[in-house]
Amino acid sequence: MGKGYNAAIAGNPYIVGSFACIGGGLFGLDISSMSGVLSNDAYKNTFGNPGSNAQGAIVASMPAGSLVGALAVTALADKLGRKRTIILSGWIWVIGSILQCAAVNRGMLVAGRVISGISVGLASATVPIYQSEITPPAIRGRLVSMQQWSITWGILIQYFVEFGCSYIDGVASFRIPWGLQMIPAIILSLGMLLFPESPRWLIDHNRNEEALQILADLHGKGDKTNDLVQLEYAEIQQQVQFERTEGAKSYLDLLKPGVFRRVGLGTSLQMWSQLSGMNIMMYYIIYVFQGAGLTGRRGNLIADSVQYVLNVLLTIPAIIYIDRWGRRPMLVIGTLLMGFWLFLVGGLQGRFGHWDSIDNNPTWVITGHDAATKAIIVCSYLFVCSFAVTMGPVSWTYPAEIFPMRVRAKAVSVSTATNWLFNFALAWAVPPGLSTIAYKTYFIFGTFNFAACIHIFFCFPETAGRTLEEVEEIFAQGHIFTAWKVDRNVGKKTVHDVLKDGKIDTGSEHEEHYNEKA
């Protein structure tokens, strides 16, 4: 019987850790599949010229499905495994895309978006777990943060596809892009067949020999006797065995002391990432720029595309330096900047705008103030840049690395479900919000960012550079409301510490070799 994966591919941590990110790209495709058609006349006519509330409901149907998918991970990721769950998510996306592409009314469109949402929920919760369990700690943050980068690429690629197709007359202008978004999902499902299962999941299911072979292929060039492989294998075994004695795998585990705190951190971070206001700038950027006084469909689409390009480019520094900068500084600085830019946008809108009507919808719009229009566009760009280089990548990395093995799948899925719950609420609420309280919407989201900054400063300890097992030491320190007191070196172990805890004797020469590699 074969290994069920390609050993050569498994030997490259960057390929192993990044390919599954296509699952994140599906979310990005969905964002652009909506934002790119909001000014498309063929789309409006086909689906009955939806008003602000109806359009919000159509957009929100995808995160509603994602909420269901994220919660389903609690069962699927533990029973089927991380790899098979990711493969399943790809095929579910294909089904949803077919329904959207063929949709002739709102009901069919919403059904397709809900099914696609289930796929995104599964992938968004499972991919970070898979990455965190299969990559070395020194680059784990970098690879998990690529989940966010893949989202930005999905947004960008789909937006340009829709931009190009917008010059086609008739329903093909939106059906072609909605059909093409099946291709990445097919690549994901077929490509994952070449990748290994998580060794931590295998050990947790008593498939130790398979786990050892995968660790050997991942980190020892196929050599099971390699010092690094043996030490990592022993450490994972010790941690899994310890966690098995803590109790049964159930939702009750999430309420236990030590775990409940981490569930609160994971869910609140995903909540803050949505309340940051990024939804406005991604789903409804056309409405934002219309309100700023940017007229003309072509000009609006070009301005939107610049924003999406910046989103992709500014995520790159975060991927490269996330393990060096640390999670806390990125989150604290990012939330401060995002709050500042949103308050500027709201202030400019309030000072220079007035009520008007666009497409028969009440809109707070700026007219005759070119400088204010440009300033709002620049502030929105700076807001997106601030999110891309801070909150965006960390919001996926942090929840994936703070939970014990016995509850990791359930806890990450609950955290991700929180993301989709707030995504659903905001996707529906923002269009009516912009048409009723207008510029005050930006002040609300700006305030959320400042509140997030305070919460993160006091409660979120640093986790960069630790193995998943060493993270336990961080939370054992306490400091529930004084997280800044947890030193960045807390939890880090040398091979001497691992060998002492596990009572394994490999000799000083091997110890020195391990420390050099680690």
Short mmCIF file of C-alpha atoms in Angstrom, two decimals:
data_model
loop_
_atom_site.label_atom_id
_atom_site.label_comp_id
_atom_site.label_asym_id
_atom_site.label_seq_id
_atom_site.Cartn_x
_atom_site.Cartn_y
_atom_site.Cartn_z
CA MET A 1 0.00 0.00 0.00
CA GLY A 2 1.38 3.42 -0.97
CA LYS A 3 1.88 6.36 1.34
CA GLY A 4 -1.07 8.25 -0.07
CA TYR A 5 1.06 11.33 -0.73
CA ASN A 6 4.17 12.44 -2.60
CA ALA A 7 7.26 12.21 -0.39
CA ALA A 8 9.20 14.72 -2.50
CA ILE A 9 6.47 17.33 -2.05
CA ALA A 10 6.23 16.55 1.66
CA GLY A 11 9.94 17.32 2.02
CA ASN A 12 9.39 20.99 1.16
CA PRO A 13 7.70 22.77 4.10
CA TYR A 14 6.80 25.80 2.02
CA ILE A 15 4.95 23.75 -0.60
CA VAL A 16 3.21 21.67 2.07
CA GLY A 17 2.22 24.71 4.11
CA SER A 18 1.15 26.98 1.28
CA PHE A 19 -0.79 24.78 -1.16
CA ALA A 20 -3.73 24.32 1.21
CA CYS A 21 -4.04 28.12 1.26
CA ILE A 22 -6.02 27.82 -1.97
CA GLY A 23 -8.87 27.10 0.44
CA GLY A 24 -8.51 30.65 1.74
CA GLY A 25 -8.48 31.92 -1.82
CA LEU A 26 -12.04 30.64 -2.22
CA PHE A 27 -13.19 33.20 0.35
CA GLY A 28 -11.43 35.93 -1.63
CA LEU A 29 -13.14 34.79 -4.83
CA ASP A 30 -16.51 35.12 -3.15
CA ILE A 31 -15.82 38.67 -1.92
CA SER A 32 -15.02 39.85 -5.44
CA SER A 33 -17.83 37.84 -7.00
CA MET A 34 -20.19 40.20 -5.19
CA SER A 35 -18.29 43.49 -5.01
CA GLY A 36 -17.58 43.32 -8.75
CA VAL A 37 -21.24 43.07 -9.79
CA LEU A 38 -22.84 45.71 -7.55
CA SER A 39 -22.74 48.22 -10.42
CA ASN A 40 -23.47 45.65 -13.17
CA ASP A 41 -26.81 46.42 -14.88
CA ALA A 42 -27.23 42.84 -16.15
CA TYR A 43 -26.86 41.54 -12.59
CA LYS A 44 -29.33 44.09 -11.24
CA ASN A 45 -31.94 43.31 -13.90
CA THR A 46 -31.58 39.52 -13.55
CA PHE A 47 -32.10 39.60 -9.79
CA GLY A 48 -34.79 42.25 -9.55
CA ASN A 49 -32.70 45.35 -8.80
CA PRO A 50 -32.14 44.48 -5.13
CA GLY A 51 -32.30 47.34 -2.64
CA SER A 52 -29.87 47.84 0.22
CA ASN A 53 -31.54 45.29 2.51
CA ALA A 54 -31.98 42.66 -0.23
CA GLN A 55 -28.41 43.12 -1.46
CA GLY A 56 -27.16 42.78 2.10
CA ALA A 57 -29.07 39.51 2.44
CA ILE A 58 -27.61 38.14 -0.80
CA VAL A 59 -24.07 38.98 0.30
CA ALA A 60 -24.69 37.67 3.83
CA SER A 61 -25.90 34.27 2.58
CA MET A 62 -22.31 33.17 1.95
CA PRO A 63 -21.02 33.85 5.49
CA ALA A 64 -24.21 32.23 6.81
CA GLY A 65 -23.17 29.02 5.05
CA SER A 66 -19.60 29.52 6.25
CA LEU A 67 -20.83 29.61 9.83
CA VAL A 68 -22.40 26.17 9.32
CA GLY A 69 -19.24 24.87 7.62
CA ALA A 70 -16.95 26.15 10.37
CA LEU A 71 -19.04 24.46 13.04
CA ALA A 72 -19.08 21.21 11.04
CA VAL A 73 -15.29 21.12 11.30
CA THR A 74 -15.64 20.12 14.96
CA ALA A 75 -16.79 16.71 13.74
CA LEU A 76 -15.21 16.40 10.31
CA ALA A 77 -11.63 17.49 11.08
CA ASP A 78 -11.41 15.07 14.01
CA LYS A 79 -13.12 12.14 12.29
CA LEU A 80 -12.09 12.43 8.63
CA GLY A 81 -8.76 14.12 9.21
CA ARG A 82 -7.46 17.52 8.15
CA LYS A 83 -6.51 16.48 4.62
CA ARG A 84 -9.83 14.86 3.67
CA THR A 85 -11.82 17.77 5.09
CA ILE A 86 -9.92 20.21 2.88
CA ILE A 87 -10.53 17.99 -0.16
CA LEU A 88 -14.24 17.82 0.67
CA SER A 89 -14.45 21.60 0.94
CA GLY A 90 -13.19 21.95 -2.64
CA TRP A 91 -15.91 19.74 -4.11
CA ILE A 92 -18.63 21.50 -2.11
CA TRP A 93 -17.41 24.79 -3.56
CA VAL A 94 -17.79 23.41 -7.10
CA ILE A 95 -21.44 22.53 -6.42
CA GLY A 96 -22.13 26.00 -5.02
CA SER A 97 -20.43 27.70 -7.98
CA ILE A 98 -22.52 25.72 -10.46
CA LEU A 99 -25.72 26.88 -8.76
CA GLN A 100 -24.58 30.51 -8.71
CA CYS A 101 -23.50 30.42 -12.33
CA ALA A 102 -26.89 29.01 -13.40
CA ALA A 103 -28.98 31.17 -11.04
CA VAL A 104 -32.08 32.76 -12.59
CA ASN A 105 -33.55 34.29 -9.43
CA ARG A 106 -32.50 35.42 -5.96
CA GLY A 107 -33.49 32.14 -4.31
CA MET A 108 -31.22 30.08 -6.55
CA LEU A 109 -28.39 32.57 -6.14
CA VAL A 110 -28.70 32.55 -2.35
CA ALA A 111 -28.79 28.72 -2.31
CA GLY A 112 -25.58 28.57 -4.33
CA ARG A 113 -23.90 31.12 -2.08
CA VAL A 114 -24.92 29.23 1.07
CA ILE A 115 -23.41 26.00 -0.31
CA SER A 116 -20.24 27.81 -1.35
CA GLY A 117 -20.18 29.32 2.12
CA ILE A 118 -20.21 25.87 3.72
CA SER A 119 -17.10 25.10 1.66
CA VAL A 120 -15.35 28.29 2.76
CA GLY A 121 -16.26 27.61 6.39
CA LEU A 122 -14.75 24.14 6.24
CA ALA A 123 -11.59 25.35 4.51
CA SER A 124 -11.08 28.47 6.63
CA ALA A 125 -11.23 26.47 9.86
CA THR A 126 -9.29 23.40 8.71
CA VAL A 127 -6.45 24.93 6.68
CA PRO A 128 -4.88 26.86 9.62
CA ILE A 129 -5.10 23.72 11.77
CA TYR A 130 -3.42 21.66 9.06
CA GLN A 131 -0.70 24.24 8.51
CA SER A 132 0.04 24.69 12.21
CA GLU A 133 0.34 20.94 12.75
CA ILE A 134 2.52 20.15 9.75
CA THR A 135 5.03 23.01 9.58
CA PRO A 136 8.12 23.79 11.73
CA PRO A 137 7.55 26.43 14.46
CA ALA A 138 10.22 28.75 13.01
CA ILE A 139 8.09 29.36 9.89
CA ARG A 140 4.62 28.42 11.15
CA GLY A 141 3.42 32.01 11.50
CA ARG A 142 4.67 32.81 8.02
CA LEU A 143 2.86 29.88 6.41
CA VAL A 144 -0.39 30.20 8.35
CA SER A 145 -0.45 33.91 7.51
CA MET A 146 -0.38 32.93 3.85
CA GLN A 147 -4.01 31.96 4.39
CA GLN A 148 -4.73 35.69 4.46
CA TRP A 149 -2.50 36.31 1.42
CA SER A 150 -4.41 33.71 -0.56
CA ILE A 151 -7.64 35.51 0.36
CA THR A 152 -6.22 38.75 -1.03
CA TRP A 153 -5.14 36.98 -4.23
CA GLY A 154 -8.61 35.48 -4.61
CA ILE A 155 -10.13 38.94 -4.24
CA LEU A 156 -7.72 40.47 -6.76
CA ILE A 157 -7.92 37.76 -9.44
CA GLN A 158 -11.71 37.47 -9.35
CA TYR A 159 -12.09 41.25 -9.38
CA PHE A 160 -10.02 41.63 -12.53
CA VAL A 161 -11.92 38.77 -14.17
CA GLU A 162 -15.18 40.56 -13.35
CA PHE A 163 -13.70 43.88 -14.46
CA GLY A 164 -12.88 42.41 -17.86
CA CYS A 165 -16.21 40.62 -18.18
CA SER A 166 -18.08 43.82 -17.28
CA TYR A 167 -17.58 44.92 -20.90
CA ILE A 168 -19.59 41.92 -22.11
CA ASP A 169 -23.24 42.67 -22.77
CA GLY A 170 -25.82 40.57 -20.98
CA VAL A 171 -25.75 37.95 -18.23
CA ALA A 172 -22.45 36.46 -19.43
CA SER A 173 -20.79 39.45 -17.75
CA PHE A 174 -21.37 37.88 -14.35
CA ARG A 175 -22.00 34.20 -15.17
CA ILE A 176 -18.54 33.66 -16.71
CA PRO A 177 -16.65 34.85 -13.59
CA TRP A 178 -18.94 32.85 -11.32
CA GLY A 179 -18.26 29.74 -13.41
CA LEU A 180 -14.49 30.24 -13.59
CA GLN A 181 -14.20 30.30 -9.79
CA MET A 182 -14.66 26.51 -9.82
CA ILE A 183 -11.14 26.03 -11.21
CA PRO A 184 -9.14 26.77 -8.01
CA ALA A 185 -11.40 24.46 -6.00
CA ILE A 186 -10.82 21.59 -8.42
CA ILE A 187 -7.06 22.21 -8.24
CA LEU A 188 -7.25 22.21 -4.43
CA SER A 189 -9.18 18.94 -4.15
CA LEU A 190 -7.04 17.06 -6.66
CA GLY A 191 -3.74 18.56 -5.50
CA MET A 192 -4.29 17.71 -1.83
CA LEU A 193 -4.14 14.03 -2.80
CA LEU A 194 -0.37 14.54 -3.12
CA PHE A 195 0.00 15.91 0.42
CA PRO A 196 0.35 14.09 3.76
CA GLU A 197 -2.10 14.01 6.65
CA SER A 198 -1.26 15.87 9.85
CA PRO A 199 1.12 13.70 11.94
CA ARG A 200 -0.43 15.08 15.13
CA TRP A 201 -3.88 13.93 14.00
CA LEU A 202 -2.50 10.49 13.10
CA ILE A 203 -0.84 10.04 16.50
CA ASP A 204 -4.05 11.14 18.18
CA HIS A 205 -5.79 8.33 16.26
CA ASN A 206 -3.17 5.68 17.12
CA ARG A 207 -1.62 5.63 13.65
CA ASN A 208 1.87 6.19 15.00
CA GLU A 209 3.85 4.47 12.25
CA GLU A 210 2.23 6.60 9.55
CA ALA A 211 2.88 9.72 11.62
CA LEU A 212 6.55 8.82 12.06
CA GLN A 213 6.98 8.27 8.33
CA ILE A 214 5.35 11.62 7.53
CA LEU A 215 7.57 13.41 10.05
CA ALA A 216 10.56 11.74 8.45
CA ASP A 217 9.47 12.93 5.00
CA LEU A 218 8.65 16.40 6.29
CA HIS A 219 11.76 17.10 8.35
CA GLY A 220 14.25 14.26 7.90
CA LYS A 221 14.45 13.56 4.16
CA GLY A 222 12.70 10.23 4.72
CA ASP A 223 15.01 9.06 7.53
CA LYS A 224 12.94 7.83 10.49
CA THR A 225 16.03 7.63 12.71
CA ASN A 226 16.93 11.28 12.17
CA ASP A 227 17.46 13.01 15.54
CA LEU A 228 15.08 15.84 14.77
CA VAL A 229 12.38 13.45 13.61
CA GLN A 230 12.71 11.22 16.66
CA LEU A 231 12.63 14.15 19.07
CA GLU A 232 9.62 15.78 17.43
CA TYR A 233 7.85 12.42 17.32
CA ALA A 234 8.53 11.86 21.02
CA GLU A 235 7.39 15.35 21.96
CA ILE A 236 4.11 15.02 20.06
CA GLN A 237 3.48 11.60 21.62
CA GLN A 238 4.08 12.98 25.10
CA GLN A 239 1.76 15.92 24.52
CA VAL A 240 -1.02 13.79 23.01
CA GLN A 241 -0.78 11.26 25.83
CA PHE A 242 -0.90 14.01 28.43
CA GLU A 243 -3.93 15.63 26.82
CA ARG A 244 -5.79 12.32 26.61
CA THR A 245 -5.70 12.12 30.41
CA GLU A 246 -7.35 15.52 30.69
CA GLY A 247 -10.77 14.24 29.64
CA ALA A 248 -12.98 13.26 26.71
CA LYS A 249 -13.06 15.23 23.50
CA SER A 250 -16.25 17.27 23.77
CA TYR A 251 -17.46 20.83 23.82
CA LEU A 252 -17.21 20.73 27.59
CA ASP A 253 -13.43 20.73 27.17
CA LEU A 254 -13.71 24.27 25.84
CA LEU A 255 -15.07 25.40 29.22
CA LYS A 256 -12.25 23.94 31.29
CA PRO A 257 -9.81 26.23 33.13
CA GLY A 258 -6.90 27.16 30.90
CA VAL A 259 -8.80 26.32 27.73
CA PHE A 260 -11.75 28.67 28.19
CA ARG A 261 -9.40 31.65 28.35
CA ARG A 262 -7.87 30.67 25.03
CA VAL A 263 -11.26 30.12 23.44
CA GLY A 264 -12.11 33.67 24.50
CA LEU A 265 -8.93 34.99 22.88
CA GLY A 266 -9.43 33.06 19.65
CA THR A 267 -13.08 33.99 19.23
CA SER A 268 -12.61 37.63 20.21
CA LEU A 269 -9.72 38.07 17.77
CA GLN A 270 -11.86 36.75 14.93
CA MET A 271 -14.66 39.03 16.09
CA TRP A 272 -12.37 42.07 16.13
CA SER A 273 -11.07 41.24 12.65
CA GLN A 274 -14.63 41.57 11.34
CA LEU A 275 -15.55 44.59 13.46
CA SER A 276 -12.42 46.35 12.16
CA GLY A 277 -14.49 47.52 9.17
CA MET A 278 -12.62 45.53 6.55
CA ASN A 279 -15.97 44.18 5.36
CA ILE A 280 -16.97 47.66 4.24
CA MET A 281 -13.77 48.11 2.28
CA MET A 282 -13.95 44.70 0.59
CA TYR A 283 -17.61 43.82 -0.03
CA TYR A 284 -18.93 47.33 -0.47
CA ILE A 285 -16.02 49.43 -1.68
CA ILE A 286 -18.13 50.54 -4.66
CA TYR A 287 -20.65 52.07 -2.23
CA VAL A 288 -17.83 53.73 -0.25
CA PHE A 289 -16.32 55.39 -3.32
CA GLN A 290 -19.75 56.36 -4.65
CA GLY A 291 -20.42 58.14 -1.37
CA ALA A 292 -17.03 59.83 -1.64
CA GLY A 293 -18.15 61.34 -4.94
CA LEU A 294 -16.30 59.07 -7.34
CA THR A 295 -18.62 58.84 -10.34
CA GLY A 296 -18.58 56.61 -13.41
CA ARG A 297 -18.48 52.82 -13.39
CA ARG A 298 -15.06 52.58 -15.05
CA GLY A 299 -13.43 55.07 -12.68
CA ASN A 300 -14.93 53.33 -9.68
CA LEU A 301 -13.79 49.89 -10.84
CA ILE A 302 -10.24 51.14 -11.42
CA ALA A 303 -10.10 52.78 -7.97
CA ASP A 304 -11.41 49.56 -6.42
CA SER A 305 -8.77 47.48 -8.20
CA VAL A 306 -5.98 49.68 -6.79
CA GLN A 307 -7.27 48.88 -3.31
CA TYR A 308 -7.23 45.15 -4.00
CA VAL A 309 -3.67 45.33 -5.39
CA LEU A 310 -2.51 47.13 -2.24
CA ASN A 311 -4.20 44.43 -0.17
CA VAL A 312 -2.09 41.77 -1.88
CA LEU A 313 1.20 43.68 -1.78
CA LEU A 314 1.01 44.83 1.84
CA THR A 315 0.31 41.31 3.07
CA ILE A 316 3.77 40.23 1.86
CA PRO A 317 5.77 42.02 4.62
CA ALA A 318 3.51 40.45 7.24
CA ILE A 319 4.16 36.97 5.84
CA ILE A 320 7.92 37.55 5.85
CA TYR A 321 8.25 39.19 9.26
CA ILE A 322 5.28 37.92 11.32
CA ASP A 323 7.52 35.57 13.36
CA ARG A 324 10.09 38.33 13.91
CA TRP A 325 7.73 41.18 14.69
CA GLY A 326 5.48 39.09 16.93
CA ARG A 327 1.69 38.88 17.11
CA ARG A 328 1.07 41.51 19.81
CA PRO A 329 2.85 44.49 18.22
CA MET A 330 1.20 43.83 14.87
CA LEU A 331 -2.27 43.70 16.38
CA VAL A 332 -1.87 46.72 18.67
CA ILE A 333 -0.38 48.97 15.97
CA GLY A 334 -2.79 47.72 13.30
CA THR A 335 -5.96 48.40 15.28
CA LEU A 336 -4.75 51.90 16.22
CA LEU A 337 -4.05 52.77 12.59
CA MET A 338 -7.32 51.32 11.29
CA GLY A 339 -9.34 53.26 13.86
CA PHE A 340 -7.51 56.46 12.91
CA TRP A 341 -8.16 56.09 9.16
CA LEU A 342 -11.84 55.26 9.67
CA PHE A 343 -12.37 58.32 11.85
CA LEU A 344 -10.78 60.45 9.13
CA VAL A 345 -13.11 58.96 6.49
CA GLY A 346 -16.15 59.53 8.70
CA GLY A 347 -15.07 63.08 9.52
CA LEU A 348 -14.54 64.01 5.87
CA GLN A 349 -17.84 62.42 4.88
CA GLY A 350 -19.70 64.24 7.64
CA ARG A 351 -18.11 67.61 6.85
CA PHE A 352 -18.49 67.66 3.07
CA GLY A 353 -21.34 65.22 2.32
CA HIS A 354 -25.11 65.50 1.99
CA TRP A 355 -28.07 63.23 1.30
CA ASP A 356 -28.77 62.36 -2.32
CA SER A 357 -30.10 59.40 -4.32
CA ILE A 358 -28.09 56.88 -6.39
CA ASP A 359 -29.97 54.11 -8.23
CA ASN A 360 -33.08 55.09 -6.26
CA ASN A 361 -31.30 54.41 -2.95
CA PRO A 362 -30.69 57.17 -0.39
CA THR A 363 -26.94 57.84 -0.28
CA TRP A 364 -24.79 60.24 1.71
CA VAL A 365 -22.57 61.63 -1.04
CA ILE A 366 -19.90 64.27 -1.53
CA THR A 367 -20.26 66.49 -4.59
CA GLY A 368 -18.09 69.39 -5.70
CA HIS A 369 -15.26 68.73 -3.23
CA ASP A 370 -12.56 67.01 -5.25
CA ALA A 371 -9.96 67.28 -2.49
CA ALA A 372 -12.28 65.58 0.03
CA THR A 373 -13.06 62.83 -2.48
CA LYS A 374 -9.36 62.13 -3.04
CA ALA A 375 -8.62 62.26 0.69
CA ILE A 376 -11.30 59.65 1.43
CA ILE A 377 -9.95 57.37 -1.30
CA VAL A 378 -6.41 57.71 0.10
CA CYS A 379 -7.61 57.04 3.66
CA SER A 380 -9.45 53.93 2.51
CA TYR A 381 -6.26 52.73 0.81
CA LEU A 382 -4.25 53.35 3.98
CA PHE A 383 -6.87 51.53 6.03
CA VAL A 384 -6.61 48.44 3.81
CA CYS A 385 -2.81 48.60 3.93
CA SER A 386 -2.93 48.74 7.73
CA PHE A 387 -5.20 45.70 7.89
CA ALA A 388 -3.18 43.75 5.33
CA VAL A 389 0.11 44.11 7.17
CA THR A 390 -1.25 43.46 10.68
CA MET A 391 -4.69 42.14 11.64
CA GLY A 392 -5.32 40.21 8.42
CA PRO A 393 -2.56 37.58 8.73
CA VAL A 394 -2.47 37.44 12.55
CA SER A 395 -6.22 36.83 12.87
CA TRP A 396 -5.70 33.44 11.19
CA THR A 397 -2.33 32.60 12.76
CA TYR A 398 -3.05 33.26 16.43
CA PRO A 399 -6.16 31.06 16.89
CA ALA A 400 -4.44 28.19 15.07
CA GLU A 401 -1.55 28.02 17.54
CA ILE A 402 -2.95 28.64 21.03
CA PHE A 403 -5.10 25.54 21.65
CA PRO A 404 -4.18 22.12 23.09
CA MET A 405 -4.34 19.14 20.73
CA ARG A 406 -7.39 17.58 22.35
CA VAL A 407 -9.58 20.61 21.58
CA ARG A 408 -7.72 22.23 18.69
CA ALA A 409 -10.14 21.29 15.90
CA LYS A 410 -13.19 22.22 17.96
CA ALA A 411 -11.71 25.42 19.35
CA VAL A 412 -10.41 26.67 16.00
CA SER A 413 -13.74 25.90 14.38
CA VAL A 414 -15.57 27.86 17.10
CA SER A 415 -13.16 30.77 16.60
CA THR A 416 -13.64 30.66 12.85
CA ALA A 417 -17.41 30.33 13.29
CA THR A 418 -17.26 33.58 15.25
CA ASN A 419 -15.58 35.19 12.26
CA TRP A 420 -18.40 34.05 10.00
CA LEU A 421 -21.12 34.98 12.47
CA PHE A 422 -19.95 38.60 12.54
CA ASN A 423 -19.20 38.50 8.81
CA PHE A 424 -22.83 37.46 8.22
CA ALA A 425 -24.23 40.18 10.48
CA LEU A 426 -22.07 42.95 9.03
CA ALA A 427 -22.50 41.89 5.39
CA TRP A 428 -26.24 42.28 5.87
CA ALA A 429 -26.14 45.38 8.08
CA VAL A 430 -23.65 47.60 6.23
CA PRO A 431 -25.77 48.54 3.15
CA PRO A 432 -28.78 49.59 5.27
CA GLY A 433 -26.35 51.30 7.64
CA LEU A 434 -24.79 53.38 4.86
CA SER A 435 -28.27 54.34 3.60
CA THR A 436 -29.53 55.41 7.05
CA ILE A 437 -26.76 56.63 9.37
CA ALA A 438 -24.27 57.20 6.52
CA TYR A 439 -20.87 58.56 7.67
CA LYS A 440 -21.56 57.62 11.30
CA THR A 441 -21.02 54.00 10.22
CA TYR A 442 -17.28 54.73 9.95
CA PHE A 443 -17.16 56.15 13.48
CA ILE A 444 -18.74 52.95 14.82
CA PHE A 445 -16.11 50.73 13.21
CA GLY A 446 -13.33 53.10 14.20
CA THR A 447 -14.42 52.82 17.82
CA PHE A 448 -14.42 49.04 17.55
CA ASN A 449 -10.76 49.19 16.47
CA PHE A 450 -9.75 51.28 19.48
CA ALA A 451 -11.62 48.88 21.79
CA ALA A 452 -9.81 45.95 20.14
CA CYS A 453 -6.46 47.67 20.72
CA ILE A 454 -7.13 47.94 24.46
CA HIS A 455 -8.31 44.34 24.72
CA ILE A 456 -5.30 43.00 22.82
CA PHE A 457 -2.79 45.04 24.83
CA PHE A 458 -4.06 43.73 28.17
CA CYS A 459 -5.09 40.15 27.36
CA PHE A 460 -3.17 38.68 24.40
CA PRO A 461 0.22 37.07 25.23
CA GLU A 462 2.92 36.69 22.58
CA THR A 463 3.14 33.23 20.93
CA ALA A 464 5.64 33.76 18.10
CA GLY A 465 8.40 31.18 17.66
CA ARG A 466 7.06 28.46 19.97
CA THR A 467 6.11 24.93 19.06
CA LEU A 468 2.47 24.06 19.63
CA GLU A 469 3.55 22.13 22.71
CA GLU A 470 5.58 25.05 24.11
CA VAL A 471 2.57 27.37 23.89
CA GLU A 472 1.25 25.53 26.96
CA GLU A 473 4.00 27.16 29.03
CA ILE A 474 2.87 30.62 27.97
CA PHE A 475 -0.64 30.21 29.31
CA ALA A 476 0.64 28.48 32.44
CA GLN A 477 2.20 31.85 33.37
CA GLY A 478 -1.20 33.36 34.05
CA HIS A 479 -1.22 37.16 33.47
CA ILE A 480 -4.79 37.04 32.20
CA PHE A 481 -5.06 40.85 32.19
CA THR A 482 -1.35 41.71 32.11
CA ALA A 483 -0.30 39.89 28.95
CA TRP A 484 2.61 42.28 28.31
CA LYS A 485 4.42 40.72 31.30
CA VAL A 486 4.82 37.36 29.50
CA ASP A 487 8.36 37.38 28.12
CA ARG A 488 8.91 36.35 24.50
CA ASN A 489 11.29 33.60 25.66
CA VAL A 490 8.78 31.94 27.97
CA GLY A 491 8.00 28.40 26.81
CA LYS A 492 10.96 28.04 24.48
CA LYS A 493 12.78 24.77 25.07
CA THR A 494 16.18 23.45 24.13
CA VAL A 495 16.66 19.83 23.21
CA HIS A 496 18.08 19.29 26.72
CA ASP A 497 14.71 20.30 28.18
CA VAL A 498 12.83 17.97 25.79
CA LEU A 499 15.12 15.05 26.54
CA LYS A 500 14.93 15.66 30.28
CA ASP A 501 11.13 15.77 30.24
CA GLY A 502 10.88 12.69 28.06
CA LYS A 503 13.82 10.88 29.67
CA ILE A 504 15.37 10.20 26.26
CA ASP A 505 19.16 9.97 25.99
CA THR A 506 20.62 10.79 22.61
CA GLY A 507 23.98 12.17 23.68
CA SER A 508 25.42 15.66 23.72
CA GLU A 509 26.45 15.52 20.07
CA HIS A 510 22.85 14.94 18.98
CA GLU A 511 21.66 17.59 21.39
CA GLU A 512 23.99 20.17 19.87
CA HIS A 513 22.86 19.17 16.37
CA TYR A 514 19.20 19.56 17.32
CA ASN A 515 19.71 22.98 18.90
CA GLU A 516 21.50 24.22 15.79
CA LYS A 517 18.62 23.10 13.58
CA ALA A 518 15.91 24.32 15.94
#
